[in-house]
Amino acid sequence: MNLLGMVFSMCGLMLKLKWCAWIAVYCSFISFANSRSSEDTKQMMSSFMLSISAVVMSYLQNPQPMSPPW
């Protein structure tokens, strides 16, 4: 889920797709919820911050509400 979140974050940043950025946040939350205490927190936090930055950047560039992907 962590890798999937990073992929969606990059798609949200590069392609400016808001729904990709929101899916990245969702994947990051799932990854955080399923993590163990022994796992690397640095990688998880970087994935979470990347997904948050994808959402922020996509709304800074286009502040209109998200349109449905279909």
GROMACS .gro file of N, CA and C in nm:
model
  210
    1MET      N    1   0.083  -0.120   0.000
    1MET     CA    2   0.000   0.000   0.000
    1MET      C    3   0.087   0.126   0.000
    2ASN      N    4   0.203   0.115   0.063
    2ASN     CA    5   0.292   0.230   0.068
    2ASN      C    6   0.342   0.265  -0.072
    3LEU      N    7   0.380   0.164  -0.148
    3LEU     CA    8   0.426   0.186  -0.285
    3LEU      C    9   0.313   0.238  -0.372
    4LEU      N   10   0.195   0.184  -0.354
    4LEU     CA   11   0.079   0.229  -0.430
    4LEU      C   12   0.048   0.376  -0.400
    5GLY      N   13   0.060   0.414  -0.274
    5GLY     CA   14   0.041   0.554  -0.236
    5GLY      C   15   0.142   0.646  -0.302
    6MET      N   16   0.267   0.601  -0.311
    6MET     CA   17   0.369   0.683  -0.376
    6MET      C   18   0.344   0.696  -0.525
    7VAL      N   19   0.299   0.588  -0.588
    7VAL     CA   20   0.269   0.593  -0.731
    7VAL      C   21   0.155   0.689  -0.759
    8PHE      N   22   0.049   0.680  -0.681
    8PHE     CA   23  -0.064   0.771  -0.699
    8PHE      C   24  -0.025   0.916  -0.667
    9SER      N   25   0.064   0.935  -0.571
    9SER     CA   26   0.110   1.070  -0.539
    9SER      C   27   0.184   1.131  -0.656
   10MET      N   28   0.271   1.053  -0.716
   10MET     CA   29   0.346   1.103  -0.831
   10MET      C   30   0.255   1.131  -0.950
   11CYS      N   31   0.154   1.045  -0.969
   11CYS     CA   32   0.057   1.071  -1.077
   11CYS      C   33  -0.023   1.198  -1.048
   12GLY      N   34  -0.058   1.218  -0.922
   12GLY     CA   35  -0.130   1.339  -0.885
   12GLY      C   36  -0.047   1.465  -0.903
   13LEU      N   37   0.082   1.455  -0.873
   13LEU     CA   38   0.170   1.572  -0.889
   13LEU      C   39   0.202   1.600  -1.036
   14MET      N   40   0.237   1.497  -1.109
   14MET     CA   41   0.281   1.518  -1.247
   14MET      C   42   0.166   1.544  -1.344
   15LEU      N   43   0.057   1.470  -1.327
   15LEU     CA   44  -0.056   1.481  -1.420
   15LEU      C   45  -0.164   1.577  -1.371
   16LYS      N   46  -0.148   1.629  -1.249
   16LYS     CA   47  -0.244   1.722  -1.188
   16LYS      C   48  -0.384   1.663  -1.179
   17LEU      N   49  -0.389   1.536  -1.141
   17LEU     CA   50  -0.517   1.468  -1.122
   17LEU      C   51  -0.550   1.466  -0.974
   18LYS      N   52  -0.659   1.530  -0.938
   18LYS     CA   53  -0.694   1.541  -0.796
   18LYS      C   54  -0.736   1.407  -0.738
   19TRP      N   55  -0.804   1.326  -0.818
   19TRP     CA   56  -0.850   1.198  -0.765
   19TRP      C   57  -0.732   1.105  -0.737
   20CYS      N   58  -0.624   1.115  -0.814
   20CYS     CA   59  -0.504   1.037  -0.784
   20CYS      C   60  -0.442   1.081  -0.652
   21ALA      N   61  -0.441   1.209  -0.628
   21ALA     CA   62  -0.385   1.260  -0.504
   21ALA      C   63  -0.467   1.214  -0.383
   22TRP      N   64  -0.599   1.213  -0.396
   22TRP     CA   65  -0.682   1.168  -0.285
   22TRP      C   66  -0.670   1.017  -0.262
   23ILE      N   67  -0.654   0.940  -0.368
   23ILE     CA   68  -0.632   0.796  -0.352
   23ILE      C   69  -0.497   0.772  -0.283
   24ALA      N   70  -0.398   0.856  -0.312
   24ALA     CA   71  -0.268   0.845  -0.245
   24ALA      C   72  -0.280   0.869  -0.096
   25VAL      N   73  -0.360   0.968  -0.057
   25VAL     CA   74  -0.382   0.992   0.087
   25VAL      C   75  -0.450   0.873   0.151
   26TYR      N   76  -0.548   0.817   0.082
   26TYR     CA   77  -0.620   0.700   0.132
   26TYR      C   78  -0.524   0.581   0.149
   27CYS      N   79  -0.440   0.557   0.051
   27CYS     CA   80  -0.343   0.447   0.060
   27CYS      C   81  -0.242   0.471   0.172
   28SER      N   82  -0.204   0.594   0.193
   28SER     CA   83  -0.110   0.625   0.301
   28SER      C   84  -0.173   0.599   0.438
   29PHE      N   85  -0.300   0.634   0.453
   29PHE     CA   86  -0.368   0.605   0.579
   29PHE      C   87  -0.380   0.455   0.603
   30ILE      N   88  -0.410   0.379   0.499
   30ILE     CA   89  -0.419   0.234   0.512
   30ILE      C   90  -0.283   0.175   0.548
   31SER      N   91  -0.179   0.225   0.484
   31SER     CA   92  -0.043   0.178   0.514
   31SER      C   93  -0.004   0.210   0.657
   32PHE      N   94  -0.041   0.329   0.703
   32PHE     CA   95  -0.012   0.367   0.842
   32PHE      C   96  -0.090   0.281   0.941
   33ALA      N   97  -0.216   0.251   0.907
   33ALA     CA   98  -0.298   0.172   0.998
   33ALA      C   99  -0.251   0.027   1.006
   34ASN      N  100  -0.196  -0.026   0.899
   34ASN     CA  101  -0.152  -0.165   0.897
   34ASN      C  102  -0.006  -0.183   0.934
   35SER      N  103   0.061  -0.075   0.970
   35SER     CA  104   0.205  -0.085   0.999
   35SER      C  105   0.230  -0.144   1.137
   36ARG      N  106   0.349  -0.201   1.149
   36ARG     CA  107   0.394  -0.252   1.278
   36ARG      C  108   0.489  -0.150   1.339
   37SER      N  109   0.511  -0.161   1.466
   37SER     CA  110   0.600  -0.065   1.532
   37SER      C  111   0.745  -0.085   1.491
   38SER      N  112   0.779  -0.202   1.440
   38SER     CA  113   0.917  -0.228   1.401
   38SER      C  114   0.948  -0.181   1.259
   39GLU      N  115   0.847  -0.139   1.183
   39GLU     CA  116   0.870  -0.095   1.046
   39GLU      C  117   0.934   0.044   1.044
   40ASP      N  118   0.992   0.075   0.930
   40ASP     CA  119   1.062   0.203   0.913
   40ASP      C  120   0.960   0.317   0.907
   41THR      N  121   0.964   0.405   1.005
   41THR     CA  122   0.868   0.515   1.008
   41THR      C  123   0.908   0.627   0.913
   42LYS      N  124   1.037   0.635   0.877
   42LYS     CA  125   1.082   0.741   0.788
   42LYS      C  126   1.021   0.725   0.648
   43GLN      N  127   1.018   0.603   0.599
   43GLN     CA  128   0.960   0.579   0.467
   43GLN      C  129   0.809   0.603   0.469
   44MET      N  130   0.744   0.563   0.576
   44MET     CA  131   0.600   0.583   0.586
   44MET      C  132   0.564   0.731   0.595
   45MET      N  133   0.641   0.807   0.671
   45MET     CA  134   0.613   0.950   0.682
   45MET      C  135   0.644   1.023   0.551
   46SER      N  136   0.745   0.980   0.480
   46SER     CA  137   0.774   1.044   0.351
   46SER      C  138   0.663   1.016   0.251
   47SER      N  139   0.609   0.895   0.254
   47SER     CA  140   0.497   0.862   0.165
   47SER      C  141   0.373   0.944   0.202
   48PHE      N  142   0.349   0.959   0.331
   48PHE     CA  143   0.234   1.037   0.376
   48PHE      C  144   0.249   1.184   0.339
   49MET      N  145   0.369   1.239   0.358
   49MET     CA  146   0.391   1.380   0.325
   49MET      C  147   0.387   1.403   0.174
   50LEU      N  148   0.431   1.305   0.096
   50LEU     CA  149   0.423   1.316  -0.049
   50LEU      C  150   0.277   1.318  -0.094
   51SER      N  151   0.194   1.236  -0.034
   51SER     CA  152   0.053   1.235  -0.072
   51SER      C  153  -0.017   1.363  -0.031
   52ILE      N  154   0.016   1.416   0.086
   52ILE     CA  155  -0.043   1.543   0.130
   52ILE      C  156   0.002   1.657   0.038
   53SER      N  157   0.129   1.655   0.000
   53SER     CA  158   0.177   1.761  -0.089
   53SER      C  159   0.115   1.750  -0.228
   54ALA      N  160   0.083   1.629  -0.272
   54ALA     CA  161   0.016   1.613  -0.402
   54ALA      C  162  -0.123   1.675  -0.398
   55VAL      N  163  -0.195   1.656  -0.287
   55VAL     CA  164  -0.328   1.716  -0.273
   55VAL      C  165  -0.317   1.869  -0.267
   56VAL      N  166  -0.224   1.918  -0.188
   56VAL     CA  167  -0.209   2.063  -0.172
   56VAL      C  168  -0.168   2.128  -0.304
   57MET      N  169  -0.073   2.070  -0.373
   57MET     CA  170  -0.028   2.129  -0.499
   57MET      C  171  -0.135   2.124  -0.607
   58SER      N  172  -0.213   2.016  -0.611
   58SER     CA  173  -0.317   2.009  -0.714
   58SER      C  174  -0.428   2.111  -0.687
   59TYR      N  175  -0.456   2.140  -0.560
   59TYR     CA  176  -0.557   2.241  -0.531
   59TYR      C  177  -0.502   2.384  -0.538
   60LEU      N  178  -0.372   2.402  -0.521
   60LEU     CA  179  -0.314   2.535  -0.540
   60LEU      C  180  -0.312   2.574  -0.687
   61GLN      N  181  -0.289   2.478  -0.773
   61GLN     CA  182  -0.284   2.506  -0.916
   61GLN      C  183  -0.423   2.523  -0.976
   62ASN      N  184  -0.521   2.451  -0.922
   62ASN     CA  185  -0.658   2.459  -0.973
   62ASN      C  186  -0.754   2.449  -0.854
   63PRO      N  187  -0.797   2.563  -0.798
   63PRO     CA  188  -0.877   2.559  -0.675
   63PRO      C  189  -1.023   2.518  -0.692
   64GLN      N  190  -1.067   2.490  -0.814
   64GLN     CA  191  -1.206   2.448  -0.833
   64GLN      C  192  -1.228   2.309  -0.774
   65PRO      N  193  -1.352   2.278  -0.739
   65PRO     CA  194  -1.380   2.145  -0.685
   65PRO      C  195  -1.345   2.034  -0.785
   66MET      N  196  -1.321   1.918  -0.730
   66MET     CA  197  -1.282   1.804  -0.812
   66MET      C  198  -1.398   1.759  -0.899
   67SER      N  199  -1.371   1.740  -1.027
   67SER     CA  200  -1.475   1.688  -1.116
   67SER      C  201  -1.464   1.536  -1.120
   68PRO      N  202  -1.576   1.468  -1.142
   68PRO     CA  203  -1.571   1.321  -1.148
   68PRO      C  204  -1.483   1.273  -1.264
   69PRO      N  205  -1.411   1.163  -1.246
   69PRO     CA  206  -1.321   1.117  -1.353
   69PRO      C  207  -1.393   1.057  -1.474
   70TRP      N  208  -1.521   1.035  -1.467
   70TRP     CA  209  -1.591   0.976  -1.582
   70TRP      C  210  -1.656   1.078  -1.669
   0.00000   0.00000   0.00000
